[in-house]
């Protein structure tokens, strides 16, 4: 019986602000093969994945999150237009629209 200390999810493909596209999706037609990011995350909440309760869950999404184009900036140290958001990794203590809490023991 396997035991793990954490869970890492990695998706590479196409998406929007709040969904990823399946292999049969056509973003222009808004097909039903899209899967909302929140639906994926909910699959790993303690009520549905009890063995992962209390363990870190890390999600990486290598896909578009909208239609805006980052035109980049000219840089003295880089020989091409560098995207303005290229050096960022975002991590949040809570899901969008939720408060973040610090656990305390009584």
PDB file of N, CA and C in Angstrom:
ATOM      1  N   UNK A   1       0.836  -1.179   0.000  1.00  0.00           N
ATOM      2  CA  UNK A   1       0.000   0.000   0.000  1.00  0.00           C
ATOM      3  C   UNK A   1       0.883   1.245   0.000  1.00  0.00           C
ATOM      4  N   UNK A   2       0.695   2.104  -0.985  1.00  0.00           N
ATOM      5  CA  UNK A   2       1.542   3.287  -1.146  1.00  0.00           C
ATOM      6  C   UNK A   2       1.121   4.407  -0.200  1.00  0.00           C
ATOM      7  N   UNK A   3       2.101   5.198   0.222  1.00  0.00           N
ATOM      8  CA  UNK A   3       1.849   6.354   1.072  1.00  0.00           C
ATOM      9  C   UNK A   3       2.643   7.528   0.500  1.00  0.00           C
ATOM     10  N   UNK A   4       1.998   8.683   0.397  1.00  0.00           N
ATOM     11  CA  UNK A   4       2.640   9.855  -0.179  1.00  0.00           C
ATOM     12  C   UNK A   4       2.498  11.045   0.751  1.00  0.00           C
ATOM     13  N   UNK A   5       3.450  11.986   0.667  1.00  0.00           N
ATOM     14  CA  UNK A   5       3.438  13.164   1.523  1.00  0.00           C
ATOM     15  C   UNK A   5       2.856  14.398   0.848  1.00  0.00           C
ATOM     16  N   UNK A   6       2.651  14.334  -0.475  1.00  0.00           N
ATOM     17  CA  UNK A   6       2.121  15.488  -1.192  1.00  0.00           C
ATOM     18  C   UNK A   6       1.562  15.032  -2.535  1.00  0.00           C
ATOM     19  N   UNK A   7       0.983  15.992  -3.250  1.00  0.00           N
ATOM     20  CA  UNK A   7       0.423  15.711  -4.572  1.00  0.00           C
ATOM     21  C   UNK A   7       0.818  16.852  -5.505  1.00  0.00           C
ATOM     22  N   UNK A   8       1.294  16.520  -6.696  1.00  0.00           N
ATOM     23  CA  UNK A   8       1.639  17.531  -7.699  1.00  0.00           C
ATOM     24  C   UNK A   8       0.855  17.232  -8.969  1.00  0.00           C
ATOM     25  N   UNK A   9       0.175  18.260  -9.486  1.00  0.00           N
ATOM     26  CA  UNK A   9      -0.624  18.154 -10.708  1.00  0.00           C
ATOM     27  C   UNK A   9       0.010  19.078 -11.743  1.00  0.00           C
ATOM     28  N   UNK A  10       0.193  18.590 -12.959  1.00  0.00           N
ATOM     29  CA  UNK A  10       0.749  19.420 -14.028  1.00  0.00           C
ATOM     30  C   UNK A  10      -0.106  19.243 -15.264  1.00  0.00           C
ATOM     31  N   UNK A  11      -0.583  20.368 -15.823  1.00  0.00           N
ATOM     32  CA  UNK A  11      -1.354  20.334 -17.062  1.00  0.00           C
ATOM     33  C   UNK A  11      -0.649  21.210 -18.082  1.00  0.00           C
ATOM     34  N   UNK A  12      -0.462  20.694 -19.282  1.00  0.00           N
ATOM     35  CA  UNK A  12       0.099  21.462 -20.386  1.00  0.00           C
ATOM     36  C   UNK A  12      -0.847  21.324 -21.559  1.00  0.00           C
ATOM     37  N   UNK A  13      -1.379  22.436 -22.017  1.00  0.00           N
ATOM     38  CA  UNK A  13      -2.337  22.395 -23.119  1.00  0.00           C
ATOM     39  C   UNK A  13      -2.904  23.770 -23.378  1.00  0.00           C
ATOM     40  N   UNK A  14      -4.203  23.837 -23.604  1.00  0.00           N
ATOM     41  CA  UNK A  14      -4.879  25.095 -23.922  1.00  0.00           C
ATOM     42  C   UNK A  14      -5.945  25.378 -22.882  1.00  0.00           C
ATOM     43  N   UNK A  15      -6.229  26.675 -22.671  1.00  0.00           N
ATOM     44  CA  UNK A  15      -7.228  27.016 -21.677  1.00  0.00           C
ATOM     45  C   UNK A  15      -7.692  28.451 -21.775  1.00  0.00           C
ATOM     46  N   UNK A  16      -8.538  28.827 -20.809  1.00  0.00           N
ATOM     47  CA  UNK A  16      -9.053  30.189 -20.658  1.00  0.00           C
ATOM     48  C   UNK A  16      -8.826  30.595 -19.212  1.00  0.00           C
ATOM     49  N   UNK A  17      -9.457  31.698 -18.797  1.00  0.00           N
ATOM     50  CA  UNK A  17      -9.311  32.154 -17.418  1.00  0.00           C
ATOM     51  C   UNK A  17      -9.695  31.080 -16.404  1.00  0.00           C
ATOM     52  N   UNK A  18     -10.728  30.322 -16.697  1.00  0.00           N
ATOM     53  CA  UNK A  18     -11.259  29.413 -15.688  1.00  0.00           C
ATOM     54  C   UNK A  18     -11.484  27.981 -16.169  1.00  0.00           C
ATOM     55  N   UNK A  19     -10.956  27.623 -17.336  1.00  0.00           N
ATOM     56  CA  UNK A  19     -11.175  26.264 -17.853  1.00  0.00           C
ATOM     57  C   UNK A  19      -9.977  25.823 -18.693  1.00  0.00           C
ATOM     58  N   UNK A  20      -9.881  24.504 -18.849  1.00  0.00           N
ATOM     59  CA  UNK A  20      -8.896  23.939 -19.773  1.00  0.00           C
ATOM     60  C   UNK A  20      -9.666  23.227 -20.875  1.00  0.00           C
ATOM     61  N   UNK A  21      -9.022  23.059 -22.010  1.00  0.00           N
ATOM     62  CA  UNK A  21      -9.670  22.428 -23.150  1.00  0.00           C
ATOM     63  C   UNK A  21      -9.218  20.983 -23.277  1.00  0.00           C
ATOM     64  N   UNK A  22     -10.172  20.091 -23.480  1.00  0.00           N
ATOM     65  CA  UNK A  22      -9.862  18.695 -23.730  1.00  0.00           C
ATOM     66  C   UNK A  22      -9.380  18.509 -25.163  1.00  0.00           C
ATOM     67  N   UNK A  23      -9.015  17.294 -25.503  1.00  0.00           N
ATOM     68  CA  UNK A  23      -8.455  17.015 -26.825  1.00  0.00           C
ATOM     69  C   UNK A  23      -9.448  17.248 -27.956  1.00  0.00           C
ATOM     70  N   UNK A  24     -10.739  17.268 -27.650  1.00  0.00           N
ATOM     71  CA  UNK A  24     -11.748  17.469 -28.695  1.00  0.00           C
ATOM     72  C   UNK A  24     -12.378  18.853 -28.635  1.00  0.00           C
ATOM     73  N   UNK A  25     -11.802  19.753 -27.837  1.00  0.00           N
ATOM     74  CA  UNK A  25     -12.358  21.097 -27.701  1.00  0.00           C
ATOM     75  C   UNK A  25     -11.970  21.984 -28.859  1.00  0.00           C
ATOM     76  N   UNK A  26     -12.838  22.918 -29.134  1.00  0.00           N
ATOM     77  CA  UNK A  26     -12.567  23.976 -30.097  1.00  0.00           C
ATOM     78  C   UNK A  26     -12.923  25.275 -29.394  1.00  0.00           C
ATOM     79  N   UNK A  27     -11.911  26.042 -28.932  1.00  0.00           N
ATOM     80  CA  UNK A  27     -12.204  27.253 -28.169  1.00  0.00           C
ATOM     81  C   UNK A  27     -13.147  28.213 -28.882  1.00  0.00           C
ATOM     82  N   UNK A  28     -13.089  28.276 -30.198  1.00  0.00           N
ATOM     83  CA  UNK A  28     -13.956  29.179 -30.945  1.00  0.00           C
ATOM     84  C   UNK A  28     -15.417  28.755 -30.860  1.00  0.00           C
ATOM     85  N   UNK A  29     -15.668  27.481 -30.639  1.00  0.00           N
ATOM     86  CA  UNK A  29     -17.046  26.968 -30.597  1.00  0.00           C
ATOM     87  C   UNK A  29     -17.534  26.710 -29.174  1.00  0.00           C
ATOM     88  N   UNK A  30     -16.664  26.939 -28.160  1.00  0.00           N
ATOM     89  CA  UNK A  30     -17.028  26.724 -26.764  1.00  0.00           C
ATOM     90  C   UNK A  30     -17.637  25.339 -26.555  1.00  0.00           C
ATOM     91  N   UNK A  31     -16.936  24.320 -26.965  1.00  0.00           N
ATOM     92  CA  UNK A  31     -17.447  22.957 -26.916  1.00  0.00           C
ATOM     93  C   UNK A  31     -17.517  22.426 -25.488  1.00  0.00           C
ATOM     94  N   UNK A  32     -18.289  21.384 -25.287  1.00  0.00           N
ATOM     95  CA  UNK A  32     -18.544  20.826 -23.964  1.00  0.00           C
ATOM     96  C   UNK A  32     -17.382  20.018 -23.411  1.00  0.00           C
ATOM     97  N   UNK A  33     -16.305  19.850 -24.141  1.00  0.00           N
ATOM     98  CA  UNK A  33     -15.164  19.082 -23.668  1.00  0.00           C
ATOM     99  C   UNK A  33     -14.278  19.914 -22.742  1.00  0.00           C
ATOM    100  N   UNK A  34     -14.645  21.173 -22.506  1.00  0.00           N
ATOM    101  CA  UNK A  34     -13.894  22.030 -21.597  1.00  0.00           C
ATOM    102  C   UNK A  34     -14.108  21.539 -20.165  1.00  0.00           C
ATOM    103  N   UNK A  35     -13.116  21.742 -19.319  1.00  0.00           N
ATOM    104  CA  UNK A  35     -13.222  21.349 -17.923  1.00  0.00           C
ATOM    105  C   UNK A  35     -12.809  22.532 -17.069  1.00  0.00           C
ATOM    106  N   UNK A  36     -13.694  22.942 -16.167  1.00  0.00           N
ATOM    107  CA  UNK A  36     -13.388  24.091 -15.323  1.00  0.00           C
ATOM    108  C   UNK A  36     -12.267  23.740 -14.344  1.00  0.00           C
ATOM    109  N   UNK A  37     -11.367  24.690 -14.153  1.00  0.00           N
ATOM    110  CA  UNK A  37     -10.246  24.491 -13.252  1.00  0.00           C
ATOM    111  C   UNK A  37     -10.748  24.185 -11.842  1.00  0.00           C
ATOM    112  N   UNK A  38     -11.791  24.866 -11.412  1.00  0.00           N
ATOM    113  CA  UNK A  38     -12.341  24.595 -10.077  1.00  0.00           C
ATOM    114  C   UNK A  38     -12.832  23.159  -9.942  1.00  0.00           C
ATOM    115  N   UNK A  39     -13.378  22.580 -11.003  1.00  0.00           N
ATOM    116  CA  UNK A  39     -13.829  21.184 -10.954  1.00  0.00           C
ATOM    117  C   UNK A  39     -12.651  20.250 -10.697  1.00  0.00           C
ATOM    118  N   UNK A  40     -11.520  20.529 -11.319  1.00  0.00           N
ATOM    119  CA  UNK A  40     -10.328  19.695 -11.119  1.00  0.00           C
ATOM    120  C   UNK A  40      -9.838  19.831  -9.682  1.00  0.00           C
ATOM    121  N   UNK A  41      -9.743  21.057  -9.214  1.00  0.00           N
ATOM    122  CA  UNK A  41      -9.258  21.291  -7.854  1.00  0.00           C
ATOM    123  C   UNK A  41     -10.177  20.622  -6.832  1.00  0.00           C
ATOM    124  N   UNK A  42     -11.493  20.683  -7.053  1.00  0.00           N
ATOM    125  CA  UNK A  42     -12.446  20.061  -6.128  1.00  0.00           C
ATOM    126  C   UNK A  42     -12.239  18.551  -6.014  1.00  0.00           C
ATOM    127  N   UNK A  43     -11.722  17.915  -7.061  1.00  0.00           N
ATOM    128  CA  UNK A  43     -11.473  16.471  -7.017  1.00  0.00           C
ATOM    129  C   UNK A  43     -10.459  16.097  -5.938  1.00  0.00           C
ATOM    130  N   UNK A  44      -9.640  17.058  -5.508  1.00  0.00           N
ATOM    131  CA  UNK A  44      -8.576  16.783  -4.559  1.00  0.00           C
ATOM    132  C   UNK A  44      -8.830  17.379  -3.182  1.00  0.00           C
ATOM    133  N   UNK A  45     -10.035  17.902  -2.966  1.00  0.00           N
ATOM    134  CA  UNK A  45     -10.395  18.397  -1.640  1.00  0.00           C
ATOM    135  C   UNK A  45     -10.573  17.209  -0.697  1.00  0.00           C
ATOM    136  N   UNK A  46     -10.379  17.418   0.610  1.00  0.00           N
ATOM    137  CA  UNK A  46     -10.430  16.312   1.566  1.00  0.00           C
ATOM    138  C   UNK A  46     -11.714  15.481   1.533  1.00  0.00           C
ATOM    139  N   UNK A  47     -12.825  16.087   1.176  1.00  0.00           N
ATOM    140  CA  UNK A  47     -14.074  15.324   1.134  1.00  0.00           C
ATOM    141  C   UNK A  47     -14.093  14.309   0.001  1.00  0.00           C
ATOM    142  N   UNK A  48     -13.275  14.523  -1.023  1.00  0.00           N
ATOM    143  CA  UNK A  48     -13.247  13.604  -2.172  1.00  0.00           C
ATOM    144  C   UNK A  48     -11.949  12.810  -2.267  1.00  0.00           C
ATOM    145  N   UNK A  49     -10.888  13.297  -1.661  1.00  0.00           N
ATOM    146  CA  UNK A  49      -9.593  12.610  -1.689  1.00  0.00           C
ATOM    147  C   UNK A  49      -9.067  12.556  -0.256  1.00  0.00           C
ATOM    148  N   UNK A  50      -9.671  11.713   0.546  1.00  0.00           N
ATOM    149  CA  UNK A  50      -9.378  11.663   1.984  1.00  0.00           C
ATOM    150  C   UNK A  50      -7.903  11.388   2.284  1.00  0.00           C
ATOM    151  N   UNK A  51      -7.244  10.597   1.464  1.00  0.00           N
ATOM    152  CA  UNK A  51      -5.838  10.262   1.730  1.00  0.00           C
ATOM    153  C   UNK A  51      -4.905  11.456   1.508  1.00  0.00           C
ATOM    154  N   UNK A  52      -5.405  12.499   0.854  1.00  0.00           N
ATOM    155  CA  UNK A  52      -4.591  13.695   0.639  1.00  0.00           C
ATOM    156  C   UNK A  52      -4.902  14.798   1.642  1.00  0.00           C
ATOM    157  N   UNK A  53      -5.819  14.544   2.567  1.00  0.00           N
ATOM    158  CA  UNK A  53      -6.185  15.553   3.567  1.00  0.00           C
ATOM    159  C   UNK A  53      -4.955  15.940   4.377  1.00  0.00           C
ATOM    160  N   UNK A  54      -4.738  17.234   4.543  1.00  0.00           N
ATOM    161  CA  UNK A  54      -3.619  17.731   5.329  1.00  0.00           C
ATOM    162  C   UNK A  54      -2.278  17.671   4.628  1.00  0.00           C
ATOM    163  N   UNK A  55      -2.272  17.285   3.371  1.00  0.00           N
ATOM    164  CA  UNK A  55      -1.018  17.197   2.609  1.00  0.00           C
ATOM    165  C   UNK A  55      -0.995  18.289   1.546  1.00  0.00           C
ATOM    166  N   UNK A  56       0.197  18.840   1.259  1.00  0.00           N
ATOM    167  CA  UNK A  56       0.281  19.886   0.233  1.00  0.00           C
ATOM    168  C   UNK A  56      -0.156  19.365  -1.137  1.00  0.00           C
ATOM    169  N   UNK A  57      -0.910  20.203  -1.826  1.00  0.00           N
ATOM    170  CA  UNK A  57      -1.347  19.894  -3.185  1.00  0.00           C
ATOM    171  C   UNK A  57      -0.907  21.057  -4.074  1.00  0.00           C
ATOM    172  N   UNK A  58      -0.044  20.776  -5.050  1.00  0.00           N
ATOM    173  CA  UNK A  58       0.547  21.811  -5.887  1.00  0.00           C
ATOM    174  C   UNK A  58       0.045  21.618  -7.311  1.00  0.00           C
ATOM    175  N   UNK A  59      -0.471  22.691  -7.910  1.00  0.00           N
ATOM    176  CA  UNK A  59      -1.025  22.632  -9.258  1.00  0.00           C
ATOM    177  C   UNK A  59      -0.253  23.570 -10.172  1.00  0.00           C
ATOM    178  N   UNK A  60       0.174  23.063 -11.317  1.00  0.00           N
ATOM    179  CA  UNK A  60       0.834  23.854 -12.353  1.00  0.00           C
ATOM    180  C   UNK A  60      -0.048  23.815 -13.598  1.00  0.00           C
ATOM    181  N   UNK A  61      -0.312  24.982 -14.156  1.00  0.00           N
ATOM    182  CA  UNK A  61      -1.155  25.091 -15.353  1.00  0.00           C
ATOM    183  C   UNK A  61      -0.335  25.758 -16.442  1.00  0.00           C
ATOM    184  N   UNK A  62       0.105  25.021 -17.427  1.00  0.00           N
ATOM    185  CA  UNK A  62       0.873  25.547 -18.552  1.00  0.00           C
ATOM    186  C   UNK A  62      -0.087  25.735 -19.719  1.00  0.00           C
ATOM    187  N   UNK A  63      -0.891  26.816 -19.628  1.00  0.00           N
ATOM    188  CA  UNK A  63      -1.890  27.078 -20.666  1.00  0.00           C
ATOM    189  C   UNK A  63      -2.293  28.550 -20.609  1.00  0.00           C
ATOM    190  N   UNK A  64      -2.942  29.000 -21.661  1.00  0.00           N
ATOM    191  CA  UNK A  64      -3.444  30.377 -21.702  1.00  0.00           C
ATOM    192  C   UNK A  64      -4.505  30.576 -20.624  1.00  0.00           C
ATOM    193  N   UNK A  65      -4.622  31.837 -20.174  1.00  0.00           N
ATOM    194  CA  UNK A  65      -5.652  32.194 -19.201  1.00  0.00           C
ATOM    195  C   UNK A  65      -6.510  33.335 -19.722  1.00  0.00           C
ATOM    196  N   UNK A  66      -6.468  33.587 -21.003  1.00  0.00           N
ATOM    197  CA  UNK A  66      -7.241  34.670 -21.586  1.00  0.00           C
ATOM    198  C   UNK A  66      -6.793  34.934 -23.009  1.00  0.00           C
ATOM    199  N   UNK A  67      -7.176  36.095 -23.532  1.00  0.00           N
ATOM    200  CA  UNK A  67      -6.866  36.425 -24.922  1.00  0.00           C
ATOM    201  C   UNK A  67      -5.885  37.589 -25.062  1.00  0.00           C
ATOM    202  N   UNK A  68      -5.531  38.229 -23.955  1.00  0.00           N
ATOM    203  CA  UNK A  68      -4.598  39.350 -24.024  1.00  0.00           C
ATOM    204  C   UNK A  68      -3.213  38.851 -24.408  1.00  0.00           C
ATOM    205  N   UNK A  69      -2.495  39.663 -25.181  1.00  0.00           N
ATOM    206  CA  UNK A  69      -1.134  39.315 -25.574  1.00  0.00           C
ATOM    207  C   UNK A  69      -0.150  40.196 -24.823  1.00  0.00           C
ATOM    208  N   UNK A  70       0.859  39.573 -24.235  1.00  0.00           N
ATOM    209  CA  UNK A  70       1.924  40.300 -23.565  1.00  0.00           C
ATOM    210  C   UNK A  70       2.958  40.637 -24.632  1.00  0.00           C
ATOM    211  N   UNK A  71       3.027  41.902 -25.021  1.00  0.00           N
ATOM    212  CA  UNK A  71       3.933  42.331 -26.098  1.00  0.00           C
ATOM    213  C   UNK A  71       5.381  42.349 -25.653  1.00  0.00           C
ATOM    214  N   UNK A  72       5.619  42.247 -24.347  1.00  0.00           N
ATOM    215  CA  UNK A  72       6.983  42.190 -23.852  1.00  0.00           C
ATOM    216  C   UNK A  72       7.600  43.562 -23.698  1.00  0.00           C
ATOM    217  N   UNK A  73       8.846  43.551 -23.264  1.00  0.00           N
ATOM    218  CA  UNK A  73       9.616  44.774 -23.092  1.00  0.00           C
ATOM    219  C   UNK A  73      10.976  44.583 -23.743  1.00  0.00           C
ATOM    220  N   UNK A  74      11.588  45.655 -24.167  1.00  0.00           N
ATOM    221  CA  UNK A  74      12.956  45.584 -24.675  1.00  0.00           C
ATOM    222  C   UNK A  74      13.890  45.570 -23.483  1.00  0.00           C
ATOM    223  N   UNK A  75      14.862  44.707 -23.523  1.00  0.00           N
ATOM    224  CA  UNK A  75      15.781  44.559 -22.401  1.00  0.00           C
ATOM    225  C   UNK A  75      17.216  44.680 -22.881  1.00  0.00           C
ATOM    226  N   UNK A  76      18.058  45.281 -22.047  1.00  0.00           N
ATOM    227  CA  UNK A  76      19.485  45.394 -22.378  1.00  0.00           C
ATOM    228  C   UNK A  76      20.208  44.058 -22.217  1.00  0.00           C
ATOM    229  N   UNK A  77      19.659  43.155 -21.406  1.00  0.00           N
ATOM    230  CA  UNK A  77      20.338  41.888 -21.116  1.00  0.00           C
ATOM    231  C   UNK A  77      19.762  40.708 -21.901  1.00  0.00           C
ATOM    232  N   UNK A  78      18.607  40.903 -22.531  1.00  0.00           N
ATOM    233  CA  UNK A  78      17.974  39.824 -23.296  1.00  0.00           C
ATOM    234  C   UNK A  78      17.871  40.297 -24.740  1.00  0.00           C
ATOM    235  N   UNK A  79      18.156  39.427 -25.692  1.00  0.00           N
ATOM    236  CA  UNK A  79      18.222  39.837 -27.096  1.00  0.00           C
ATOM    237  C   UNK A  79      16.882  39.726 -27.826  1.00  0.00           C
ATOM    238  N   UNK A  80      15.800  39.548 -27.104  1.00  0.00           N
ATOM    239  CA  UNK A  80      14.475  39.501 -27.716  1.00  0.00           C
ATOM    240  C   UNK A  80      13.499  40.234 -26.812  1.00  0.00           C
ATOM    241  N   UNK A  81      12.305  40.478 -27.285  1.00  0.00           N
ATOM    242  CA  UNK A  81      11.291  41.101 -26.442  1.00  0.00           C
ATOM    243  C   UNK A  81      10.863  40.094 -25.379  1.00  0.00           C
ATOM    244  N   UNK A  82      11.135  40.386 -24.130  1.00  0.00           N
ATOM    245  CA  UNK A  82      10.824  39.475 -23.027  1.00  0.00           C
ATOM    246  C   UNK A  82       9.411  39.741 -22.517  1.00  0.00           C
ATOM    247  N   UNK A  83       8.598  38.697 -22.358  1.00  0.00           N
ATOM    248  CA  UNK A  83       7.263  38.891 -21.783  1.00  0.00           C
ATOM    249  C   UNK A  83       7.380  39.530 -20.395  1.00  0.00           C
ATOM    250  N   UNK A  84       6.472  40.423 -20.073  1.00  0.00           N
ATOM    251  CA  UNK A  84       6.538  41.128 -18.800  1.00  0.00           C
ATOM    252  C   UNK A  84       6.327  40.206 -17.606  1.00  0.00           C
ATOM    253  N   UNK A  85       5.658  39.096 -17.795  1.00  0.00           N
ATOM    254  CA  UNK A  85       5.348  38.194 -16.688  1.00  0.00           C
ATOM    255  C   UNK A  85       6.197  36.926 -16.709  1.00  0.00           C
ATOM    256  N   UNK A  86       7.326  36.934 -17.374  1.00  0.00           N
ATOM    257  CA  UNK A  86       8.108  35.712 -17.572  1.00  0.00           C
ATOM    258  C   UNK A  86       8.775  35.181 -16.307  1.00  0.00           C
ATOM    259  N   UNK A  87       9.063  36.016 -15.335  1.00  0.00           N
ATOM    260  CA  UNK A  87       9.835  35.590 -14.172  1.00  0.00           C
ATOM    261  C   UNK A  87       8.984  35.411 -12.921  1.00  0.00           C
ATOM    262  N   UNK A  88       7.705  35.196 -13.078  1.00  0.00           N
ATOM    263  CA  UNK A  88       6.816  35.128 -11.927  1.00  0.00           C
ATOM    264  C   UNK A  88       6.302  33.710 -11.704  1.00  0.00           C
ATOM    265  N   UNK A  89       6.202  33.339 -10.451  1.00  0.00           N
ATOM    266  CA  UNK A  89       5.506  32.127 -10.041  1.00  0.00           C
ATOM    267  C   UNK A  89       4.575  32.570  -8.931  1.00  0.00           C
ATOM    268  N   UNK A  90       3.280  32.367  -9.126  1.00  0.00           N
ATOM    269  CA  UNK A  90       2.299  32.836  -8.165  1.00  0.00           C
ATOM    270  C   UNK A  90       1.861  31.699  -7.254  1.00  0.00           C
ATOM    271  N   UNK A  91       1.767  31.982  -6.002  1.00  0.00           N
ATOM    272  CA  UNK A  91       1.228  31.036  -5.033  1.00  0.00           C
ATOM    273  C   UNK A  91       0.360  31.815  -4.059  1.00  0.00           C
ATOM    274  N   UNK A  92      -0.807  31.302  -3.771  1.00  0.00           N
ATOM    275  CA  UNK A  92      -1.739  31.990  -2.880  1.00  0.00           C
ATOM    276  C   UNK A  92      -2.094  31.089  -1.712  1.00  0.00           C
ATOM    277  N   UNK A  93      -2.409  31.687  -0.585  1.00  0.00           N
ATOM    278  CA  UNK A  93      -2.779  30.936   0.608  1.00  0.00           C
ATOM    279  C   UNK A  93      -4.238  30.492   0.586  1.00  0.00           C
ATOM    280  N   UNK A  94      -4.990  30.950  -0.402  1.00  0.00           N
ATOM    281  CA  UNK A  94      -6.400  30.566  -0.474  1.00  0.00           C
ATOM    282  C   UNK A  94      -6.849  30.529  -1.925  1.00  0.00           C
ATOM    283  N   UNK A  95      -7.984  29.923  -2.150  1.00  0.00           N
ATOM    284  CA  UNK A  95      -8.605  29.902  -3.470  1.00  0.00           C
ATOM    285  C   UNK A  95      -9.212  31.278  -3.743  1.00  0.00           C
ATOM    286  N   UNK A  96      -9.443  31.639  -5.012  1.00  0.00           N
ATOM    287  CA  UNK A  96     -10.053  32.936  -5.301  1.00  0.00           C
ATOM    288  C   UNK A  96     -11.364  33.123  -4.533  1.00  0.00           C
ATOM    289  N   UNK A  97     -11.543  34.307  -3.968  1.00  0.00           N
ATOM    290  CA  UNK A  97     -12.757  34.707  -3.256  1.00  0.00           C
ATOM    291  C   UNK A  97     -12.858  34.117  -1.846  1.00  0.00           C
ATOM    292  N   UNK A  98     -11.840  33.387  -1.360  1.00  0.00           N
ATOM    293  CA  UNK A  98     -11.876  32.796  -0.023  1.00  0.00           C
ATOM    294  C   UNK A  98     -10.873  33.484   0.893  1.00  0.00           C
ATOM    295  N   UNK A  99     -11.152  33.474   2.187  1.00  0.00           N
ATOM    296  CA  UNK A  99     -10.224  33.985   3.187  1.00  0.00           C
ATOM    297  C   UNK A  99      -9.130  32.958   3.420  1.00  0.00           C
ATOM    298  N   UNK A 100      -7.970  33.432   3.870  1.00  0.00           N
ATOM    299  CA  UNK A 100      -6.874  32.540   4.251  1.00  0.00           C
ATOM    300  C   UNK A 100      -6.816  32.488   5.775  1.00  0.00           C
ATOM    301  N   UNK A 101      -6.664  31.295   6.318  1.00  0.00           N
ATOM    302  CA  UNK A 101      -6.628  31.120   7.762  1.00  0.00           C
ATOM    303  C   UNK A 101      -5.320  30.491   8.191  1.00  0.00           C
ATOM    304  N   UNK A 102      -4.891  30.833   9.393  1.00  0.00           N
ATOM    305  CA  UNK A 102      -3.734  30.200  10.002  1.00  0.00           C
ATOM    306  C   UNK A 102      -4.265  29.213  11.021  1.00  0.00           C
ATOM    307  N   UNK A 103      -3.855  27.962  10.915  1.00  0.00           N
ATOM    308  CA  UNK A 103      -4.318  26.965  11.859  1.00  0.00           C
ATOM    309  C   UNK A 103      -3.704  27.165  13.232  1.00  0.00           C
ATOM    310  N   UNK A 104      -4.512  27.011  14.256  1.00  0.00           N
ATOM    311  CA  UNK A 104      -4.024  27.094  15.628  1.00  0.00           C
ATOM    312  C   UNK A 104      -4.505  25.872  16.395  1.00  0.00           C
ATOM    313  N   UNK A 105      -3.711  25.491  17.350  1.00  0.00           N
ATOM    314  CA  UNK A 105      -4.100  24.341  18.190  1.00  0.00           C
ATOM    315  C   UNK A 105      -4.449  24.852  19.573  1.00  0.00           C
ATOM    316  N   UNK A 106      -5.532  24.362  20.103  1.00  0.00           N
ATOM    317  CA  UNK A 106      -5.969  24.803  21.429  1.00  0.00           C
ATOM    318  C   UNK A 106      -5.243  24.031  22.513  1.00  0.00           C
TER     319      UNK A 106
END
